[in-house]
Coordinates of C-alpha atoms in Angstrom, one line a residue:
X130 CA -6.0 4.5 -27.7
X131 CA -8.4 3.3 -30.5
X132 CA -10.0 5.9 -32.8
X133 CA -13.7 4.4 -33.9
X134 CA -13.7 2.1 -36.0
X135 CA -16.4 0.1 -38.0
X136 CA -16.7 -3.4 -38.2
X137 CA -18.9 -5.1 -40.6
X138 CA -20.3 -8.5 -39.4
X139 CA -21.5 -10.7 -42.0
X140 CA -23.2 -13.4 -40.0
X141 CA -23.4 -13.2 -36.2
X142 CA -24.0 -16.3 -35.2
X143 CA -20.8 -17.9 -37.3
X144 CA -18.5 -15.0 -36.2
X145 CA -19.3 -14.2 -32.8
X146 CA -16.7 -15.9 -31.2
X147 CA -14.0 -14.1 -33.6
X148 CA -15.5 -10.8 -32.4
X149 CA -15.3 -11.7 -29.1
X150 CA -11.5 -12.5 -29.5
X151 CA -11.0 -8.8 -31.4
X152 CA -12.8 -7.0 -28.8
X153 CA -10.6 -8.4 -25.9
X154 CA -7.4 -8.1 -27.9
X155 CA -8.5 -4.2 -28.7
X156 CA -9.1 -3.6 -24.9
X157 CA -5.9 -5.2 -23.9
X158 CA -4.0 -3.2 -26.4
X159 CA -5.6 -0.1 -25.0
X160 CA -4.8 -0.4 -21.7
X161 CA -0.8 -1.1 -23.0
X162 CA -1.3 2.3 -25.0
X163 CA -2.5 3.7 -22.1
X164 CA 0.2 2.3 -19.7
X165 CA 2.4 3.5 -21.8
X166 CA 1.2 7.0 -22.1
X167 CA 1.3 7.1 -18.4
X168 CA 5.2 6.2 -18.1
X169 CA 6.2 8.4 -20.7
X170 CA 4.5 11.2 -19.0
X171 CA 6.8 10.8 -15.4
X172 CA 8.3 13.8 -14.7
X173 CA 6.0 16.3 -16.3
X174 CA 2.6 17.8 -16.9
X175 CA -0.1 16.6 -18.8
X176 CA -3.5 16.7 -20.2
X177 CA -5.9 14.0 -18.5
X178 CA -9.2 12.7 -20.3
X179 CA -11.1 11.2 -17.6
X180 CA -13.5 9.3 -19.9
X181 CA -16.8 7.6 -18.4
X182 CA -15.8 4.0 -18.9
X183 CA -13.1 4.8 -16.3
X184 CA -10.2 4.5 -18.5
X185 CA -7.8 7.3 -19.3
X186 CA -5.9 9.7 -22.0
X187 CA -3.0 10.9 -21.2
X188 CA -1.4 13.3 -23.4
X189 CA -1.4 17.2 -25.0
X190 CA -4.7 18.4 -26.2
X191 CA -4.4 20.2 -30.0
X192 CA -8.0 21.4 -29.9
X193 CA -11.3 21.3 -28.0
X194 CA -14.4 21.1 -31.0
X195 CA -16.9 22.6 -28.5
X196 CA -20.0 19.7 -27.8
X197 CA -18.0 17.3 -30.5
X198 CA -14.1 16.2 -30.4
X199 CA -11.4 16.9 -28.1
X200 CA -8.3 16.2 -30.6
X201 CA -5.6 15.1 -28.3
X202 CA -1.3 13.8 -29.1
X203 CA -0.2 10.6 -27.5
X204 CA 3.2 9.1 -28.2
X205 CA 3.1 11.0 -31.1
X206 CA -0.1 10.1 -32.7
X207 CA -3.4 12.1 -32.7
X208 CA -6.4 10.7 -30.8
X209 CA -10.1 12.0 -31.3
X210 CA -11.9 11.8 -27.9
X211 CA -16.1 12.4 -28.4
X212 CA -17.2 14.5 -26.0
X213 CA -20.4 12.1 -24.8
X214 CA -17.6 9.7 -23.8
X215 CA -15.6 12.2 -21.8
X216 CA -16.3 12.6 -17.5
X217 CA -13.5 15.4 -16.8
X218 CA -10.5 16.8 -18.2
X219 CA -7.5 18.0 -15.9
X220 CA -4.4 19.4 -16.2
X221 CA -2.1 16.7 -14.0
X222 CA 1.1 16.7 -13.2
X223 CA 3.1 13.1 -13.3
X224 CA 5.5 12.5 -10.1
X225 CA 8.8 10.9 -10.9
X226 CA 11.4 9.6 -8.2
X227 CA 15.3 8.9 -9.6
X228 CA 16.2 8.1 -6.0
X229 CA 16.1 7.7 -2.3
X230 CA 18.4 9.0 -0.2
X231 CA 19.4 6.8 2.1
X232 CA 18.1 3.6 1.4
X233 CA 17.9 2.7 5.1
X234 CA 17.3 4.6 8.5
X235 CA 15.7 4.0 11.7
X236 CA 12.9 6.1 12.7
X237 CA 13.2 9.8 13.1
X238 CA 15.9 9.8 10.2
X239 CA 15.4 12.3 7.0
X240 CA 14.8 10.8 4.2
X241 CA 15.1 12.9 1.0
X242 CA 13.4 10.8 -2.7
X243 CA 15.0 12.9 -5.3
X244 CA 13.4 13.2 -8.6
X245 CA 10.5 15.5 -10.6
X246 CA 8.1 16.8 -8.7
X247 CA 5.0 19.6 -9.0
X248 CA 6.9 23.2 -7.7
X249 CA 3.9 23.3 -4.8
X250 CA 3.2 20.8 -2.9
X251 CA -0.7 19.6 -3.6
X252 CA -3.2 19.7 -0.9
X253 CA -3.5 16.0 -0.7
X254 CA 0.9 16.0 -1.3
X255 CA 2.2 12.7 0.7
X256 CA 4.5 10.4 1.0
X257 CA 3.4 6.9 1.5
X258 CA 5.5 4.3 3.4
X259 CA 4.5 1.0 3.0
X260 CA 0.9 2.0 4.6
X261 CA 2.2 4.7 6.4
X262 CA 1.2 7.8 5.3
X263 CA 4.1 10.3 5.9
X264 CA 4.2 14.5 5.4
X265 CA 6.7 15.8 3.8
X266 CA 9.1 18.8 5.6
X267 CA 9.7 19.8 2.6
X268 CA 8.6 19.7 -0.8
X269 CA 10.8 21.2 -3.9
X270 CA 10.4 20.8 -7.7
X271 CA 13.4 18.0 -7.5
X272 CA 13.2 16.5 -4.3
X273 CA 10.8 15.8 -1.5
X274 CA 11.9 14.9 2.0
X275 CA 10.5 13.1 5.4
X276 CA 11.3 11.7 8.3
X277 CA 10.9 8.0 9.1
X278 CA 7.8 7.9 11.8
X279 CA 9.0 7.1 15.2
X280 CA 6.6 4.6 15.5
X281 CA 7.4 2.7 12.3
X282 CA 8.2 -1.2 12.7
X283 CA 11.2 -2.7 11.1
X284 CA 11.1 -4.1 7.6
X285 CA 11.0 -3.0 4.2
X286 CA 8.4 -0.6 3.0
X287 CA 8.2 0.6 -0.4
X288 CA 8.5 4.5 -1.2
X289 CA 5.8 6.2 -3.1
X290 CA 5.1 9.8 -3.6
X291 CA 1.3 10.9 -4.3
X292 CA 0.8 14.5 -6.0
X293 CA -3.0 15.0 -7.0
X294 CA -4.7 12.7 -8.5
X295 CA -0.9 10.8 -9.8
X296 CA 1.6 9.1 -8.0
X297 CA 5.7 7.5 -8.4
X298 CA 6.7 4.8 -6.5
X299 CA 10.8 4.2 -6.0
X300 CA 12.2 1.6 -8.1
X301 CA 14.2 0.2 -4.5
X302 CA 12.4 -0.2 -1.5
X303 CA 13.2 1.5 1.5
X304 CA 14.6 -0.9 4.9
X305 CA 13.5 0.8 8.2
X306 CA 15.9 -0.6 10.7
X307 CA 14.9 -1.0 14.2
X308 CA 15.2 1.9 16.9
X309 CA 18.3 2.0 19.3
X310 CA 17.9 2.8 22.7
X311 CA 20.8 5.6 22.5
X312 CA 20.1 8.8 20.3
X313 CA 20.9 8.1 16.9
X314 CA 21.3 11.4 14.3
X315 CA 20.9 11.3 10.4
X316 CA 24.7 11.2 9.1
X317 CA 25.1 14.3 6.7
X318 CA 25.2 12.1 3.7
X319 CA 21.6 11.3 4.7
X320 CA 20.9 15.7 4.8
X321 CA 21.4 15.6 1.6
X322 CA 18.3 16.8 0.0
X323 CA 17.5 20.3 1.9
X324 CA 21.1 21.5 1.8
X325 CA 22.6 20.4 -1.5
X326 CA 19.9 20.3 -3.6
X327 CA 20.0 24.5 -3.3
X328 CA 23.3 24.8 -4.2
X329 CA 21.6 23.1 -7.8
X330 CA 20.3 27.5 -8.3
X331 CA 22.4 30.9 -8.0
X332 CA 23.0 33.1 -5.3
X333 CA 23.1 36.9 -5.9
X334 CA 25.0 39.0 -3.0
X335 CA 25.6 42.0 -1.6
X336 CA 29.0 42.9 0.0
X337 CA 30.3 45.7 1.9
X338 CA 34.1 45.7 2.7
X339 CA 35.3 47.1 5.8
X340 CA 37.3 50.9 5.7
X341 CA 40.6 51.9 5.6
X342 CA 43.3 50.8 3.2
X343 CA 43.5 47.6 2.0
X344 CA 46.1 45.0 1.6
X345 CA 49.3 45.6 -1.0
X346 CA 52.6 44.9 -1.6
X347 CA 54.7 47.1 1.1
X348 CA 51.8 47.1 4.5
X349 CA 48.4 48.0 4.5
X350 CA 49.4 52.0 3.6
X351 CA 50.8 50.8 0.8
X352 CA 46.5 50.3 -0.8
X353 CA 45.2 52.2 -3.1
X354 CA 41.5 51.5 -2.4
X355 CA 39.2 52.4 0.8
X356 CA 36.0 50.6 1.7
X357 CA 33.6 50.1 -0.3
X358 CA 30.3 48.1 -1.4
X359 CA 29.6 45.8 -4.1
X360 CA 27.3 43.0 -6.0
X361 CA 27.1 39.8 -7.3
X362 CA 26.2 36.4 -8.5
X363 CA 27.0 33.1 -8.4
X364 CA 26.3 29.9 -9.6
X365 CA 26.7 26.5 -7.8
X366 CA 26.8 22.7 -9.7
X367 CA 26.9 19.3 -7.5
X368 CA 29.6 17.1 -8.3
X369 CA 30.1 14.7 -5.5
X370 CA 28.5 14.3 -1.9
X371 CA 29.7 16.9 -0.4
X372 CA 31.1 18.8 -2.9
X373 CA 30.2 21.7 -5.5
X374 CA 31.6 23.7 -8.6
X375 CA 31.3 27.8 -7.5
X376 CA 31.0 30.2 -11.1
X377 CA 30.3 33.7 -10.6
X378 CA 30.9 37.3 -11.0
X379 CA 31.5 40.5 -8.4
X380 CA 31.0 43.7 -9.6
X381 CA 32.8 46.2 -6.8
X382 CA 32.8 49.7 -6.5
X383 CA 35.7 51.3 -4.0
X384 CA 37.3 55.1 -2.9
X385 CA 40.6 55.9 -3.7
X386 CA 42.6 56.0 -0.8
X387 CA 44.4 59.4 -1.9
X388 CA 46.1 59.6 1.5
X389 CA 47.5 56.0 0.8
X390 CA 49.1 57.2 -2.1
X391 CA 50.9 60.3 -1.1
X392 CA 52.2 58.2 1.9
X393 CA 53.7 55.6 -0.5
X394 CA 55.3 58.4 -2.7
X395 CA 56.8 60.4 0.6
X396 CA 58.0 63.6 0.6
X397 CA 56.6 67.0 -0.7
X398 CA 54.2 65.1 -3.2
X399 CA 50.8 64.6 -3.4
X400 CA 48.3 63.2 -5.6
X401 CA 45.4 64.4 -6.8
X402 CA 42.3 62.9 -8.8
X403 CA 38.9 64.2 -10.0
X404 CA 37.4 60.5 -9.3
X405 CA 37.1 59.9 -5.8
X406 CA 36.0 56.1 -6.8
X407 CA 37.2 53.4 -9.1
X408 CA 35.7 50.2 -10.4
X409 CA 36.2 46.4 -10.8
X410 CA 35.0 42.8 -11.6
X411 CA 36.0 39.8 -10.8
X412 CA 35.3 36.8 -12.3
X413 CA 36.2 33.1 -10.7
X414 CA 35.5 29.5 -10.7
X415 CA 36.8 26.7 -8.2
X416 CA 35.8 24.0 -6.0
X417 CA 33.4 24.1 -2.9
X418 CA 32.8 21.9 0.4
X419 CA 29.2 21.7 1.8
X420 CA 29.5 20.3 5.8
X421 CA 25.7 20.3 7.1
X422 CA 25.6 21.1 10.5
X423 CA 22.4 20.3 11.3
X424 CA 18.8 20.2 9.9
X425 CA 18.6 23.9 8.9
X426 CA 22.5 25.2 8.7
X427 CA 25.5 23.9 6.4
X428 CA 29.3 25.1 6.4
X429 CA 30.9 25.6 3.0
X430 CA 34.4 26.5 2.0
X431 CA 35.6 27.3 -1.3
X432 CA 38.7 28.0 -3.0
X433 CA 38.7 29.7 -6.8
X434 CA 41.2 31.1 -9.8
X435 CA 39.7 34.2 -10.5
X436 CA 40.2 36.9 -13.4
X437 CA 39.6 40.9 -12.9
X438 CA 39.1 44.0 -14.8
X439 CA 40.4 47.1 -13.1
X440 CA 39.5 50.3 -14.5
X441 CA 42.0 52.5 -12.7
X442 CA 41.5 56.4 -13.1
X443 CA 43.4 59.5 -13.8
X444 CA 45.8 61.2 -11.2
X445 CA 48.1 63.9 -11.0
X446 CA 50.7 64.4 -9.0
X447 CA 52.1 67.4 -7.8
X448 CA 55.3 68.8 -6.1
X449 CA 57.1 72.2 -5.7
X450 CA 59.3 71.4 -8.5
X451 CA 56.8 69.2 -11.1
X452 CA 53.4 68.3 -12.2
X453 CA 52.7 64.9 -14.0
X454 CA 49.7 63.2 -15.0
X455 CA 49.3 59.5 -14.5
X456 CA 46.4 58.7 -17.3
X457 CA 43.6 56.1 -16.6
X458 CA 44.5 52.4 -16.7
X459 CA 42.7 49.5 -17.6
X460 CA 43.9 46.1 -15.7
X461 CA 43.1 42.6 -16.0
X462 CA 44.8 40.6 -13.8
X463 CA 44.9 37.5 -12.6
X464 CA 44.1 35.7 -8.6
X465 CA 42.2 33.7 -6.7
X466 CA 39.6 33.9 -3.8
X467 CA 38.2 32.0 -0.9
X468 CA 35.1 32.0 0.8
X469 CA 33.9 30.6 3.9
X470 CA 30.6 31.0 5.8
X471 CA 27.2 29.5 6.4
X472 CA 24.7 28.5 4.3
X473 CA 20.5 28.6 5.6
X474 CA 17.8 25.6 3.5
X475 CA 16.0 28.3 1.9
X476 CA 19.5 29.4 0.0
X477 CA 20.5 32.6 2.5
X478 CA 24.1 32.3 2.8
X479 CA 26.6 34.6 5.2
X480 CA 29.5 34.3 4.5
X481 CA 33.2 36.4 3.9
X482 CA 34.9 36.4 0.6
X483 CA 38.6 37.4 0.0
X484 CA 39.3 38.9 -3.8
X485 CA 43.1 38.7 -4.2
X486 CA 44.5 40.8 -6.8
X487 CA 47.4 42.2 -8.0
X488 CA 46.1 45.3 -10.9
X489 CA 49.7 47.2 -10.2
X490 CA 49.0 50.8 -10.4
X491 CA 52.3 52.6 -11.2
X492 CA 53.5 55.8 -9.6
X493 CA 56.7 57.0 -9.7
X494 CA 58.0 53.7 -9.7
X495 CA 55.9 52.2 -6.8
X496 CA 53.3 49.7 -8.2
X497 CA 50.6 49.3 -5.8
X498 CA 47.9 46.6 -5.5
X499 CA 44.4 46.0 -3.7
X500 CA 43.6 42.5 -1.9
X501 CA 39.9 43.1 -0.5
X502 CA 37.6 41.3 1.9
X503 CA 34.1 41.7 2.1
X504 CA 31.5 40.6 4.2
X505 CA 29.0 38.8 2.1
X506 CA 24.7 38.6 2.2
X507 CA 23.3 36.2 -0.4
X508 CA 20.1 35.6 -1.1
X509 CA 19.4 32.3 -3.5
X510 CA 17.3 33.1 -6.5

């Protein structure tokens, strides 16, 4: 972009032909700066300066002189645009695509073009290949997938993705092979962009374990906790094709299985407590396995080492011939867990989740522990 600039021409008929050369070498430089403007905007949102000429500014405005100068950054430098020169001004958003995934398919296969996208798909939102204009399935903010059209020819079509008024073509063309006769269905590597580009956010659940005593170290009577509810959060990262780095964080709330207790102590003791409920959280991190199972489903497993904090509370216990007091206990073991379930495109999961534990509670000599299940609803955020 060229701010005005004054030129003082001695003689027009011995320098015309030098002015001539400036004034061509000043609109090819403009339309590099422009150009590059453009590329460095891919990926995110811009101010455009549709200017009357038909040429373009792309960049931030600073200020808008009412009925004078819009003072507008490009690359870094500060361009005045007059306002007689200037047609529209939008607010534009600059597709970017880092991939295609696959690079091949026959018609009917999903094809996913990763990259940076606007978070709603625009009313005019396409994908173009070749001349084939395609609509998307669906659109996210970091990928955008289709479907090859059935009646597509063979050959090799370039990829391009049109948003507004802006569009990003893929570095790598895209081969459509030819149809089969038999059935063919997109390989899971090929599913990758509606199933594993959610486990990119966080999950928060909602779990409810199931009643009665839970697991511990002599039978399930042995427990010291009862059903109960909880809540949590987790937090998935890709790593690999199929794979996926689980972090988070359950927060449970259970009863205390009094009867449990006075079972494990036998005879004519009992145990008492004014807290009928006692709390925990549970912190893990591991590895996960994503298996799609179809356009709109996906089984994952995972396996994680998990630390806890057990606050434990007071009991007494009580015979004929004594009264002692076991005070409140604070417990931070150390586990693991495993989950297994189904996970939905629009990040639902249902799954079950085992929290295994070992926060010994000791009474008269017995130390008990609480492994939980729970039934698990997650919702992605």
């Amino acid at each position: 972009m060229w701010r005005n600039r004054y030129f003082r021409v001695t003689s027009l008929q011995h320098h015309s032909s030098v002015c001539m050369r400036i004034l061509q070498f000043a609109a090819v430089t403009a339309a590099l700066f422009i150009a590059a403007g453009t590329l460095s905007a891919q990926g995110r949102e811009f101010d455009v300066i549709y200017k009357k000429d038909g040429t373009t500014v792309v960049g931030t405005i600073l200020e808008r002189i009412p009925d004078k100068t819009v003072v507008i950054e490009v690359n870094g430098e500060t361009e005045f645009v007059d306002y007689s020169e200037i047609r529209n001004i939008a607010r534009e958003f600059f597709p970017e695509i880092t991939d295609v995934v696959p690079r091949s398919g026959e018609p009917g296969t999903l094809v996913t073009v990763r990259g940076a996208f606007p978070k709603q798909r625009p009313s005019n939102g396409a994908v173009m290949l070749g001349k084939e204009r395609v609509t998307p399935e669906q659109w996210k903010a970091d990928a955008v997938s289709f479907r090859v059209p059935e009646d597509m020819d063979a050959g090799t079509v370039p990829v391009t993705v049109i948003a507004g008024n802006q569009k990003a073509a893929a570095k790598q063309p895209f081969f459509v092979k030819a149809k089969t006769e038999t059935p063919v269905f997109s390989s899971p590597s090929s599913y990758d962009a509606s199933s594993y580009d959610d486990l990119g956010g966080a999950i928060f659940g909602a779990y409810t374990m199931p009643s009665g005593s839970f697991g511990a170290t002599e039978g399930n009577d042995a427990g010291f906790a009862t059903g109960g509810f909880g809540f949590g959060i987790e937090g998935r990262v890709r790593i690999a094709e199929n794979f996926y780095i689980p972090i988070g964080t359950i927060a449970s709330f259970n009863g205390l299985d009094l009867e449990a207790m006075n079972s494990s102590i036998g005879g004519t003791a009992t145990v008492e407590s004014e807290s009928e409920m006692f709390t925990s959280i549970a912190i893990y991190a591991g590895l996960g396995l994503l298996v799609p199972l179809d356009d709109d489903v996906n089984l994952f497993v995972s396996g994680e080492a998990a630390f806890g904090f057990y606050e434990l509370p007071d009991v007494t216990i009580r015979s004929t011939f004594f009264s002692s007091s076991v005070e409140s206990e604070t417990a931070f073991p150390f586990g693991f867990t495993w989950s297994a379930g189904l996970m939905f495109t629009d990040g639902t999961t249902l799954s079950y989740r085992m929290v295994i534990m070992k926060p010994n509670y000791e009474l008269v000599g017995r130390e008990l522990q609480s492994d939980y299940g729970a039934i698990v609803l997650g919702i992605g955020i």
